[in-house]
Each structure stands twice: as C-alpha cells, then as structure tokens.
XYZ file of C-alpha atoms in Angstrom:
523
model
C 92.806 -25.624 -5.188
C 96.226 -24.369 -5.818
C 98.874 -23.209 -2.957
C 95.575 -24.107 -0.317
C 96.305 -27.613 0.052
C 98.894 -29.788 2.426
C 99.495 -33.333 2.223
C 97.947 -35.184 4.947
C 99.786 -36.632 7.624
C 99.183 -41.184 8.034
C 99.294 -42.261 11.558
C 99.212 -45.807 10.587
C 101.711 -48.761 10.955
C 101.615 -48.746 7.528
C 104.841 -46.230 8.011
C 108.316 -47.490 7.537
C 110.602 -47.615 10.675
C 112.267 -44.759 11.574
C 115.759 -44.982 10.464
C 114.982 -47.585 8.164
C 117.169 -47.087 4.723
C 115.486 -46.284 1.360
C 114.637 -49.002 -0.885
C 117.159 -49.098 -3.819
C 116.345 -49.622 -7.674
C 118.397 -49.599 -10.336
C 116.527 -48.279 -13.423
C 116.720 -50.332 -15.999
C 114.725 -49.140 -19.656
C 114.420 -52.838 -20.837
C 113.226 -53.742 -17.075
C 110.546 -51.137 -17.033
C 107.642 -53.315 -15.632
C 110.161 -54.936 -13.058
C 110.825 -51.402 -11.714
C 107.473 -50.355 -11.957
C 106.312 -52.988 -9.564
C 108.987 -52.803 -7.297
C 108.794 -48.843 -6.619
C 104.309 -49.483 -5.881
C 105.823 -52.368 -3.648
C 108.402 -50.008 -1.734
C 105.591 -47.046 -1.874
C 103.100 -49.087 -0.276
C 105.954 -50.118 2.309
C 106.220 -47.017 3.109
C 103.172 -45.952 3.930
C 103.129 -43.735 1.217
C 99.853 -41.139 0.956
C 98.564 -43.142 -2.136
C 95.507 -45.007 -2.411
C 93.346 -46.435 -5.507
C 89.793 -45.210 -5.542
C 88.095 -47.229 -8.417
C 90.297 -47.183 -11.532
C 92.252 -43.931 -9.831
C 94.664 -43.299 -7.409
C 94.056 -40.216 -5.017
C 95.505 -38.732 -1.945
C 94.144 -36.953 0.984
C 94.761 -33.539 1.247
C 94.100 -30.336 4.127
C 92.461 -27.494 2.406
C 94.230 -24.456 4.219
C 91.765 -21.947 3.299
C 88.405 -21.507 2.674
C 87.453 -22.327 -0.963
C 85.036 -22.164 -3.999
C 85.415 -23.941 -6.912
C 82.931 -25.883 -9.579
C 80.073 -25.174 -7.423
C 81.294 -26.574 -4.264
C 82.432 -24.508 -1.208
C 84.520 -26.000 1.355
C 85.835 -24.348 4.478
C 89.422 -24.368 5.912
C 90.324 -27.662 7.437
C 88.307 -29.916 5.220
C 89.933 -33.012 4.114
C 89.176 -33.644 0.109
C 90.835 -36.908 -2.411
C 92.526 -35.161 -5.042
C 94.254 -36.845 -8.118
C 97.804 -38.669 -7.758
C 98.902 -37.267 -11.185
C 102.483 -38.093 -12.807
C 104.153 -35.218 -11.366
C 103.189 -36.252 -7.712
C 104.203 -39.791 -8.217
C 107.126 -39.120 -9.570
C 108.054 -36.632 -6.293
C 106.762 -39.108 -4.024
C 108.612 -41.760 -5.372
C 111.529 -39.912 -5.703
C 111.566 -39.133 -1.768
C 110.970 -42.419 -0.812
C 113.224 -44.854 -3.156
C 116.959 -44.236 -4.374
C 117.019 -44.298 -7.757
C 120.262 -44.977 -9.745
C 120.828 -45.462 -13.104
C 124.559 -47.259 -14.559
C 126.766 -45.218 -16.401
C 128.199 -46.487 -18.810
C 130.704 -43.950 -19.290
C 132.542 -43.763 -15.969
C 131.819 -47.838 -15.348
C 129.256 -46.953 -12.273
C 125.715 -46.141 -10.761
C 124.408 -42.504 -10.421
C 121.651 -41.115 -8.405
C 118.486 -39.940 -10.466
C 115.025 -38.913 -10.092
C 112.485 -41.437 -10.310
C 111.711 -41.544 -14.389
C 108.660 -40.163 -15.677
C 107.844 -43.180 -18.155
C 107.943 -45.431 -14.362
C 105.007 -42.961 -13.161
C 103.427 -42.751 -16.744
C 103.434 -46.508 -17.103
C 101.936 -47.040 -12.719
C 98.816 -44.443 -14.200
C 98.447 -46.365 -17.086
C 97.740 -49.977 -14.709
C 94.343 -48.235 -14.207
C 93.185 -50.477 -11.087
C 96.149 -53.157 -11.447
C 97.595 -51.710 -8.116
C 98.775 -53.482 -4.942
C 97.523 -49.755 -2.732
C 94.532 -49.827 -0.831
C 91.014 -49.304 -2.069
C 90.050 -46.276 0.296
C 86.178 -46.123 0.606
C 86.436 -42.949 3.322
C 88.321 -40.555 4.979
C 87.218 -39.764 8.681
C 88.305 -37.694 11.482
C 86.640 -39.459 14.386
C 85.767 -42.867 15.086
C 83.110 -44.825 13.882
C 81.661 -48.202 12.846
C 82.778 -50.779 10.954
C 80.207 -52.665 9.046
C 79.920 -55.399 11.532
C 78.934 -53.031 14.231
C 81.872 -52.990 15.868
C 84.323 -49.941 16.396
C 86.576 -48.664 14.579
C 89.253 -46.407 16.938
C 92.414 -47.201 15.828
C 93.709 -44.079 13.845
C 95.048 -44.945 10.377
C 94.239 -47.513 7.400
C 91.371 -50.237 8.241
C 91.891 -52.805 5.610
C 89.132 -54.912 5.963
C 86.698 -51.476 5.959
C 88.758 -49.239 3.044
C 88.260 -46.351 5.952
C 91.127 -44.118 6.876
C 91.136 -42.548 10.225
C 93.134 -39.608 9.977
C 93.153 -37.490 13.409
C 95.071 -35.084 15.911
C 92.678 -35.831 18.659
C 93.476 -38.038 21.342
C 90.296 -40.124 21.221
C 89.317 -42.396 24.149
C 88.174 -45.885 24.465
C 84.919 -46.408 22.972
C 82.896 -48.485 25.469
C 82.215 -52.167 23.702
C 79.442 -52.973 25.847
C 77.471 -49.522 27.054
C 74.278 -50.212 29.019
C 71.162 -49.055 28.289
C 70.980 -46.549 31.079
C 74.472 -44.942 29.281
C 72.585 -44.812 26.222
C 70.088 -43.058 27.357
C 72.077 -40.219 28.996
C 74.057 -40.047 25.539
C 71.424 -39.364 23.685
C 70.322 -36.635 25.997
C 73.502 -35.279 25.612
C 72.548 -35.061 21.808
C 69.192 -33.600 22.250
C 70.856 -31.418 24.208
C 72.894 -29.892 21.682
C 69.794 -29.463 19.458
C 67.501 -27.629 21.983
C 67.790 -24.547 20.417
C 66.327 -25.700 17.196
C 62.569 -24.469 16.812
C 61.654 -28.059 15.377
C 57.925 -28.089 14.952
C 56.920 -31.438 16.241
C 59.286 -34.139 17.527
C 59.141 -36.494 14.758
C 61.312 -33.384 13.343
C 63.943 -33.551 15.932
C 64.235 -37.213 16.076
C 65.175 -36.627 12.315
C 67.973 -34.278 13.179
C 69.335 -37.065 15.898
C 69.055 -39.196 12.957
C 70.826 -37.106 10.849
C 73.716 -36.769 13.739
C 73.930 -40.109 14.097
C 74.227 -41.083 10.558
C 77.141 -38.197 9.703
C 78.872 -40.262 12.885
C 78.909 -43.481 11.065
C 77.814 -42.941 7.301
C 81.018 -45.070 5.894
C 79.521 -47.969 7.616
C 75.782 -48.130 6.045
C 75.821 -49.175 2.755
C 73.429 -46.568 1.838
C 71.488 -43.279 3.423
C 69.003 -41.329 2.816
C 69.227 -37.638 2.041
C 67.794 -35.530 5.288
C 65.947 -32.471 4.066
C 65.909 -29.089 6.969
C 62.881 -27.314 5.989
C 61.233 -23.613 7.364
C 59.095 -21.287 6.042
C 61.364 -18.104 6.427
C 65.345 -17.608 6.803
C 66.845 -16.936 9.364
C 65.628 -20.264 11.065
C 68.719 -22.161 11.117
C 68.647 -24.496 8.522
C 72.153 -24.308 7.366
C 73.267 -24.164 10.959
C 71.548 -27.330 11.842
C 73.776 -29.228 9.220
C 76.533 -27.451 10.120
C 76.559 -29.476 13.807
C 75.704 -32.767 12.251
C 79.010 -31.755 9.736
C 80.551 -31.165 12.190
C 80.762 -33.956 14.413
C 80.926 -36.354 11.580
C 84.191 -34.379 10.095
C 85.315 -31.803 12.404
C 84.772 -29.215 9.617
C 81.113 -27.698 8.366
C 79.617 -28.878 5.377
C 80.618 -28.815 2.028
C 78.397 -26.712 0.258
C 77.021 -27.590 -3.504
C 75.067 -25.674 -5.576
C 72.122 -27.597 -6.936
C 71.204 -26.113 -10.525
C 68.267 -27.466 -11.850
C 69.339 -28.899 -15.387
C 70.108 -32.587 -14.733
C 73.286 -32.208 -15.949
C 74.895 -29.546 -14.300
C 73.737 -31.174 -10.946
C 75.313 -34.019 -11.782
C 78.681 -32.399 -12.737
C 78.831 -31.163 -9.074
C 77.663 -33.950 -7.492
C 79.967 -36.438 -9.237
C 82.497 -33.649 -8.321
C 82.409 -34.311 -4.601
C 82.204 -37.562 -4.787
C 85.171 -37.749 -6.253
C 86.671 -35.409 -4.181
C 85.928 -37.542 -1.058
C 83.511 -35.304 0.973
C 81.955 -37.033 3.633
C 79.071 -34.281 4.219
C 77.788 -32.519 1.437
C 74.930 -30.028 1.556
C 72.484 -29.100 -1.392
C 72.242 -25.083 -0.070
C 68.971 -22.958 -0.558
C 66.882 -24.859 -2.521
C 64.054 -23.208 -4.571
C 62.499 -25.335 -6.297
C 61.068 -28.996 -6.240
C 64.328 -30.776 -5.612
C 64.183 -33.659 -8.118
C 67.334 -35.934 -10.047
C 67.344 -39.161 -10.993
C 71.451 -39.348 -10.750
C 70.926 -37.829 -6.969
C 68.381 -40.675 -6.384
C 71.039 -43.817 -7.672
C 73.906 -41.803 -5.341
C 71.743 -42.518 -2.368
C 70.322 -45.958 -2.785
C 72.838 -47.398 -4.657
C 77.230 -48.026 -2.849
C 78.867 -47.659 -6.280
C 77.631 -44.957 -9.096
C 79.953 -44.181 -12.062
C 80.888 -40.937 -12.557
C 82.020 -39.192 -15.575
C 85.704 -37.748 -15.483
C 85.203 -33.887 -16.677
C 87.186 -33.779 -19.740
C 88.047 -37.343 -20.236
C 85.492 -40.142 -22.208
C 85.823 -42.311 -19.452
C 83.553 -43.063 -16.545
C 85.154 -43.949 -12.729
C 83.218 -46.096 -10.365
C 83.249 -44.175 -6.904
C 81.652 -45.061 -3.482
C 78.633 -43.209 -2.718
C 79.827 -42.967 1.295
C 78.703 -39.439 1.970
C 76.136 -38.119 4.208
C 73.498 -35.541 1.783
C 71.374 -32.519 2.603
C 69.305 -30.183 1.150
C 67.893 -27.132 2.618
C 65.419 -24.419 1.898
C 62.432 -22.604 2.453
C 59.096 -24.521 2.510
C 61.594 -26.698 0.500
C 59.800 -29.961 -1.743
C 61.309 -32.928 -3.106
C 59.372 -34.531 -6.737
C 59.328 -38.174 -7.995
C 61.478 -40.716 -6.975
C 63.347 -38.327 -4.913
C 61.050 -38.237 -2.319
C 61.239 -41.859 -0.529
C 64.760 -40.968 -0.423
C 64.309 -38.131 2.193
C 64.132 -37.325 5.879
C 62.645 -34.387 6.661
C 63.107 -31.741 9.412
C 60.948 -28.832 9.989
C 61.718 -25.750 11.742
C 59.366 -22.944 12.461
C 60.523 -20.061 14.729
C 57.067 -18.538 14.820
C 58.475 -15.208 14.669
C 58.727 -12.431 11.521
C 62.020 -12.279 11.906
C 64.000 -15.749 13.170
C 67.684 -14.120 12.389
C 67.237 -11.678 15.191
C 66.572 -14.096 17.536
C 69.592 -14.047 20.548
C 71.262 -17.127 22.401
C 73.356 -17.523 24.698
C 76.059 -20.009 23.389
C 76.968 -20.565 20.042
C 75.679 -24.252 18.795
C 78.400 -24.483 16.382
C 81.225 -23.480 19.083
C 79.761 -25.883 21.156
C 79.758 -28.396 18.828
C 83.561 -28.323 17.738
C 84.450 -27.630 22.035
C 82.853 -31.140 22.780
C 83.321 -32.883 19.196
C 85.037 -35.892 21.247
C 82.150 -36.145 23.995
C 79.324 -35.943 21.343
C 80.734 -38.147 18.987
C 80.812 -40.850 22.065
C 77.451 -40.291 22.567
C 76.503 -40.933 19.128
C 78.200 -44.452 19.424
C 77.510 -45.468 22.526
C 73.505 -44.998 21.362
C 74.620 -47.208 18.431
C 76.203 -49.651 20.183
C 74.407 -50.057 23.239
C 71.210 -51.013 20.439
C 73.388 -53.414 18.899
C 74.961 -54.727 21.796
C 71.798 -55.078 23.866
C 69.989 -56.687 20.481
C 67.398 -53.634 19.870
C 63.879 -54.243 18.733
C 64.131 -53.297 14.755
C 61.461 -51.304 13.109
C 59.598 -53.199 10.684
C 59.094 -52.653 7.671
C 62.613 -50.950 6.642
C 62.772 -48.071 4.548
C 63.418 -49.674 1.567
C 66.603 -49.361 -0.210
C 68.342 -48.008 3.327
C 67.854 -51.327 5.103
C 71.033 -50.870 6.882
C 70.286 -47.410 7.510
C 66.726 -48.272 8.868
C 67.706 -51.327 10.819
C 70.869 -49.476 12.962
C 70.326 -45.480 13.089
C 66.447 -45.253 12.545
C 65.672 -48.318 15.186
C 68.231 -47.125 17.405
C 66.335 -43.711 18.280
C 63.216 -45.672 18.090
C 64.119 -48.229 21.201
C 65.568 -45.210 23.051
C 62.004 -43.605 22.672
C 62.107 -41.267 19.994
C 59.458 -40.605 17.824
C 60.164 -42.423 14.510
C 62.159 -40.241 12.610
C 60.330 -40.979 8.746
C 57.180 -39.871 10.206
C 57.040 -36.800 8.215
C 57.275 -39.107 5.012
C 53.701 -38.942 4.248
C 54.318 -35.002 4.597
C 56.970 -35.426 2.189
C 55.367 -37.661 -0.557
C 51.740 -35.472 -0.362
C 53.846 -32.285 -1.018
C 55.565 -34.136 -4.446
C 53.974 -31.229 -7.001
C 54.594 -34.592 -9.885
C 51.996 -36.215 -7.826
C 49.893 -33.167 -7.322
C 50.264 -33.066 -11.418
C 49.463 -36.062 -11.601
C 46.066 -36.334 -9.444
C 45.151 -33.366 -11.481
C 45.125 -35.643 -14.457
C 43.579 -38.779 -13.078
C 40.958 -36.810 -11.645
C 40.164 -34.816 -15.136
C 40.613 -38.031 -17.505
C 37.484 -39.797 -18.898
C 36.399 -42.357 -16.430
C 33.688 -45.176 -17.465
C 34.611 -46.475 -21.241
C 38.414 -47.460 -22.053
C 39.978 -44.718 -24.508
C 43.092 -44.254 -26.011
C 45.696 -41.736 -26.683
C 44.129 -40.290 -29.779
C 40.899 -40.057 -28.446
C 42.275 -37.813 -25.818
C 43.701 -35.828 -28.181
C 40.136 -35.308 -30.488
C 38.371 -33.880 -27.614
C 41.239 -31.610 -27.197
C 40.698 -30.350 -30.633
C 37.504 -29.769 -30.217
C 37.317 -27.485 -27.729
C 40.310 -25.350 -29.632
C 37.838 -24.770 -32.099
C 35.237 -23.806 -29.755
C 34.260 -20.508 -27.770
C 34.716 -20.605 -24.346
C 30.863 -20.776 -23.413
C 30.841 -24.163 -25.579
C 34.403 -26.005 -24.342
C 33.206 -29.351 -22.944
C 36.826 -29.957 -21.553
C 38.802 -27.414 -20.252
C 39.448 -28.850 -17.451
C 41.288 -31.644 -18.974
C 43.115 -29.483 -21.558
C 44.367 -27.077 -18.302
C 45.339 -30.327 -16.650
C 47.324 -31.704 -19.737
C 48.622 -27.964 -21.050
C 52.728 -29.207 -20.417
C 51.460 -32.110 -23.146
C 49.790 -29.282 -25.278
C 51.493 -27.780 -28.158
C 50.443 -25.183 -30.227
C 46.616 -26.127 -29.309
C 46.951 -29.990 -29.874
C 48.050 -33.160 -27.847
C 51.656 -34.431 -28.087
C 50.743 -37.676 -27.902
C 54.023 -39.478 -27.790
C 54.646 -37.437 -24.409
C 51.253 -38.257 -23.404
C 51.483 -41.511 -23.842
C 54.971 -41.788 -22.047
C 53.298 -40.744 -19.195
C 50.627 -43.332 -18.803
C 53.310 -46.075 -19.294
C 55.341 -44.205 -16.478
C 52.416 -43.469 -14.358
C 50.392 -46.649 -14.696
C 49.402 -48.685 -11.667
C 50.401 -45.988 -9.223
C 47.190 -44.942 -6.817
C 47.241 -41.252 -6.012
C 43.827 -40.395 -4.300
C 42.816 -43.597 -4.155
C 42.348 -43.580 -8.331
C 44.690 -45.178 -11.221
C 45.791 -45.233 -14.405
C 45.061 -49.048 -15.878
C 45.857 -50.525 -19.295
C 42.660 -52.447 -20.490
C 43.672 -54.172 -23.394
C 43.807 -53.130 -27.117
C 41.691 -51.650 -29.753
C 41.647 -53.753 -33.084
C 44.342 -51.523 -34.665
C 46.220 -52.713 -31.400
C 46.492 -49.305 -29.623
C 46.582 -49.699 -25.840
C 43.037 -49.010 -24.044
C 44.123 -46.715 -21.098
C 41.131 -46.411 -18.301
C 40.457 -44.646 -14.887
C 39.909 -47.382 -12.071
C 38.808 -46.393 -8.729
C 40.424 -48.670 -5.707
C-alpha cells in the first residue's frame, strides 16, 4: 500500500510523559537477549504503535488514498494492521531508545542505531512478547464483553480493543430507560427509511446489521447479513455502506468473492489479517457457498495461511461480513450463517430513482448521534434485563441473545425471519430433494444397484428408459454414461439423516458382502 499509508496516532496513557528522557541501552553482542528485552520493555513504555496479533506483531495504519490490492478495495481513511517488519522495528526503536555502543578505540560510548540482529532476534520470539494482544481496532465506542461501555479512547487491556479517534465522543448513558431506547431506535429506522425493504422482517435485519457493525468486537461471533434485490440500482451496496459506516467511520471494505475455495480464502484470510472491521463480499452471482467463510463466522479464532510463508497465524475473526447481489443465494452450511435483507424498488429502473438527502452524507454528519443510539438500544436491553429470544441461533448465541433480542423487546419483527426464505432457496438442497424424491423407495439398495439401473437405460432407446429421471437427477455423479460411485456414495454419508420435504436418506444395515443398505424413509 506503498506511500498511502500514515502511522496512526495512540491516545492512550500508555504514552510516555512529555519531557520524559529516552531510555538508554548500551549494546552489548554477548548481551543480546538482555537488550532485546529491555528495548520491548522501553517500547511498550512508550506507548509505542506495536501490538502482537497471534504469533505477529502489527501496527495500525491510515490508508491516505483510496486503494485496490489482492482483491480487496478500501477507501481513504480506513484503518488496516499491517506487518511490524525488521526495518520498522528497528526505526521505531531507534526513535524511542538511545542506543550506544563502547568504543574501544577512543575508551568511550557512541550513539548508534538500534542493531538489526536486536529487531531480527524480537521477530524471531514469535508470540514471546510483553505488547498487547490487539483483538480490534475501532473508531467509536462500543461494548465490552460484559455489556458494559467501552468510551475511553486508547488500549482496553482486559478487551484487546483499541479505540483510536478524533471525535470528541460524549458520555454514553449507563442506565438509558426504556422510553430513550425507543426514540434511539427510531432514530435508526430513521436513517433507513429510504430503503425499499420488502417486508419488515427485512428492515429489522438491516437494524440488526447496524447494531452489530456498532459492537461486533464484543460478540464472540456473527453472522454474515446478506442485502438481496432483484435488479441494481436498489441500493444494496449503499445499505452496507451506512452500517460501515457507523461501525468505522469509513465504507466498507470491499472483497471480491471468486468462486474456487481457494482463492476466496486467500482474500478473506487477507483482511483478516489486515484488521478490517467491515468487510463486504460485492456482487455476488452465484450460490455463495465456503466452508472456510462458514468457520470465520462461527468460530473467534481461524488460522490463516501467511501468503508465501509455510506457516499458519491464528487471527481473531472480529469483523462484521456481507454479501450482496441480485436475487443473491447462499448453499450448504452457509446458509444458517446468514441474515437476510430484501429490497425491491418495484420499479424498471431503481438507479433513477431521486432523494432528497444523501443516506451516506447523513450517515457520516450524525456518526456520533447514531452510534449513541445504537448503544443506548443495547444497553437499555441489558440494563433493564430484556426478555431473550429462545431458542438462539445457534453458534451466534451471543449475537442472538444481545443484538437479535434487543430489536425484538423494542418491537421489531424478528430479524431471522427470512431464514426459512434463506434455507428453501439453498440450490444443494433443491439438488438434493431432486434425488430423494427420484431414488428407489420400498426395498433397501445399495450403491451398485443404483448404478445397474443406470446402465441399463444407457443401453436403451429413449421410448424404453425406465429411469431417466433418476439418471437426470444424479447426471453431476454420471461419467461418461455410468455412476461414480465413490462420489455417490460420499453423498449419502454426507446427506444421511437430513429431512428435506419431509423424506430422508437412512442407512438400513448391510448386505452379506457388508455393503451399506441405503433406503428412502418418509417422516
């Protein structure tokens, strides 16, 4: 990211005094892990802009300009974690501790530049560091696990959050009523009354989605919210934009979502490491599915491979996802991971709708007032002990029991009430009722007898195939005119037990050469 980047500015008490006189070591090569320890001591002293983040230590940087690297486009102002490499600690130590060295030549101490083997050999502690584990960067306050605030601008300790701002925030009230919560949250729906949202389980999703980019680093895990329409033009990207935005003052960062495995997880293991606290899957089109996407979001730690390097790094997973598109559709496991919000302008063409303000303007004018809504809703549910909805959405207890049941008690239609929506529009589970619906029913068969009745109808003119149905429903197992069975029979194992349409796949035993007797049961 080059020349685009500034270092940025701590406002903590972690700062030394003003005045106060440099630390002083005197470099000594048989003392090297004396002096190594001694110049992390004096850095973290100082306050100094470094922090370990797993097994690496990072630093928070200002982008300056707009940019677009590795798939991920982030706009001016956005805060990213980059890499404390030896070069930087060796500048940073360098300004902070005066290094001398003894001479033996003239009988005295010089001045010198912190050595390179003293950063080489601080990299090389990987994790055996006295800084402090960030988990987050934000730009506005939030909550701490516990539920209570977190205002104070600069390192929370017992969180791993840095807040890192040139606002002057005010006091967050500890004890709102439930007549203040209220009008905040009509504040927020306020801000989203533009929105064409179809029903309003599909803006109570979007407050959710506000709400959680407010206080993200404090759930252990979130779901991913999905904006949905059937043409562009509607506002999807906007829409994120103003939940970006009050969460970090800056719009989303933007990844591209290929649809190799892979590649997605190069980019999404790229902003994790980078730090980004909103990150937006852009213009989906195509059934959004990842198994590495689906461990980010239910699980606080994922490792992450270094590009480059044989070595994995264990990162927090404290970001807020999204993923638009049109008519967009999640597949397997993905899909009890999502929120989704529909918008449908009714109209041919939604971009040439007019407004009078500009959402987005809006948003960033009255950042500080919006963001105080969002926490006084939070807090006056916690504070007034909220009824919880029951059952959680599994895997985002946290999530379920603070943001979801907070709009809930405050009247909102619950916001995973499009979940059905989402799970009946899985084209895996359109697949596979196809199958379960084309499959022998009555007598247990196996595998291989599957496959024979394939074969028979290859052989046969169309007029005589007895199963074409089941050979169109099992053509991705087909190859070259017969059953893969190994594929095939992958599939039952993964699909077993699961009722779709109110049908299964069951295991019933074994056949005397011990070959599993798959069957059809109806529930």
């Amino acid at each position: 990211m080059g020349g685009g980047m500034n270092v940025l500015p701590l406002t903590s008490g972690r700062h030394a005094p003003s005045g106060a006189r440099r630390p002083v070591i005197q470099y000594v090569e048989s003392e090297l892990p004396l002096c190594v320890t001694l110049a992390c001591k004096a850095a973290v002293d100082a306050g100094a802009p470094i922090f370990a983040r797993g097994t690496s230590l990072v630093r928070p940087v200002h982008i300056d300009t707009t940019t677009h690297t590795g798939g991920v486009s982030r706009v001016e102002g956005a805060t990213v974690l980059v890499p404390v490499d030896k070069a930087a600690l060796v500048d940073i130590f360098t300004a902070l501790i005066d290094w001398q060295k003894w001479n033996d030549r003239k009988g005295e101490t010089r001045p010198i530049a912190c050595p390179s083997i003293v950063a080489e050999t601080v990299l090389s502690r990987r994790g055996d560091w006295p800084f402090p584990q960030l988990r987050a960067v934000v730009s506005a306050p939030t909550l701490r696990p516990d539920g209570t605030v977190l205002e104070a601008k600069g390192f929370d300790p017992s969180t791993g959050i840095l807040f890192a701002s040139e606002l002057d925030w005010p006091a967050i009230k500890q004890q709102p009523s439930r007549k203040a919560a209220e009008a905040a949250l009509a504040a927020l729906r306020g801000l989203l009354s533009t929105f064409p949202f179809v029903g309003d389980a599909d803006r109570s999703a979007a407050l959710a989605m506000v709400l959680t980019a407010v206080v993200r680093p404090c759930l252990p895990t979130a779901p991913l919210f999905g904006v949905s329409a059937p043409t562009p033009g509607t506002g999807k990207s906007k829409l994120v934009d103003i939940a970006a935005i009050l969460g970090t003052g800056q719009a989303a960062a933007v990844l591209s979502a290929p649809r190799e495995e892979a590649e997605l997880q190069k980019h999404v293991g790229s902003v994790l490491m980078a730090g980004d606290a909103f990150i937006t899957l852009d213009n989906i089109e195509y059934p959004l599915r990842s198994e590495f996407l689906c461990q980010v979001l239910t699980q606080g730690v994922v490792a992450v491979r270094v590009l480059g390097e044989s070595r994995n790094l264990k990162l927090p997973t404290g970001s807020t996802f999204c993923a638009t598109g049109n008519s967009l559709r999640f597949a397997g496991d993905l899909t009890r991971r999502v929120v989704l919000i529909n918008l449908d302008a009714r109209v041919e063409r939604p971009e040439d709708r007019t407004f009078s303000v500009d959402v987005t303007a809006v948003a960033k004018d009255r950042r500080i007032e919006l963001v105080t809504a969002a926490l006084t809703v939070l807090r006056a549910f916690i504070v007034h002990s909220g009824e919880r909805v029951v059952p959680p959405l599994g895997s985002f207890e946290g999530w379920s029991d603070r943001v979801r049941s907070a709009l809930v008690w405050l009247g909102e239609v619950d916001p995973l009430a499009n979940s059905g929506k989402v799970r009946d529009d899985d084209p895996e589970r359109e697949r596979t009722a196809t199958i379960l619906n084309t499959l022998p029913t009555g007598e247990p068969w196996t595998v291989s007898k599957i496959a024979k009745m394939i074969e028979m109808d290859r052989d046969q003119s169309p007029d005589f195939r007895r199963h074409e149905a089941l050979s169109d429903a099992l053509a991705e197992f087909i190859e070259r005119g017969s059953l893969h069975k190994q594929r095939f029979g992958l599939f039952l194992r993964k699909q077993a037990g699961r009722i779709i349409g109110g049908r299964r796949i069951v295991v019933q035993g074994h056949d005397r050469a011990k070959v599993a007797l798959w069957a059809i049961e109806t529930i």
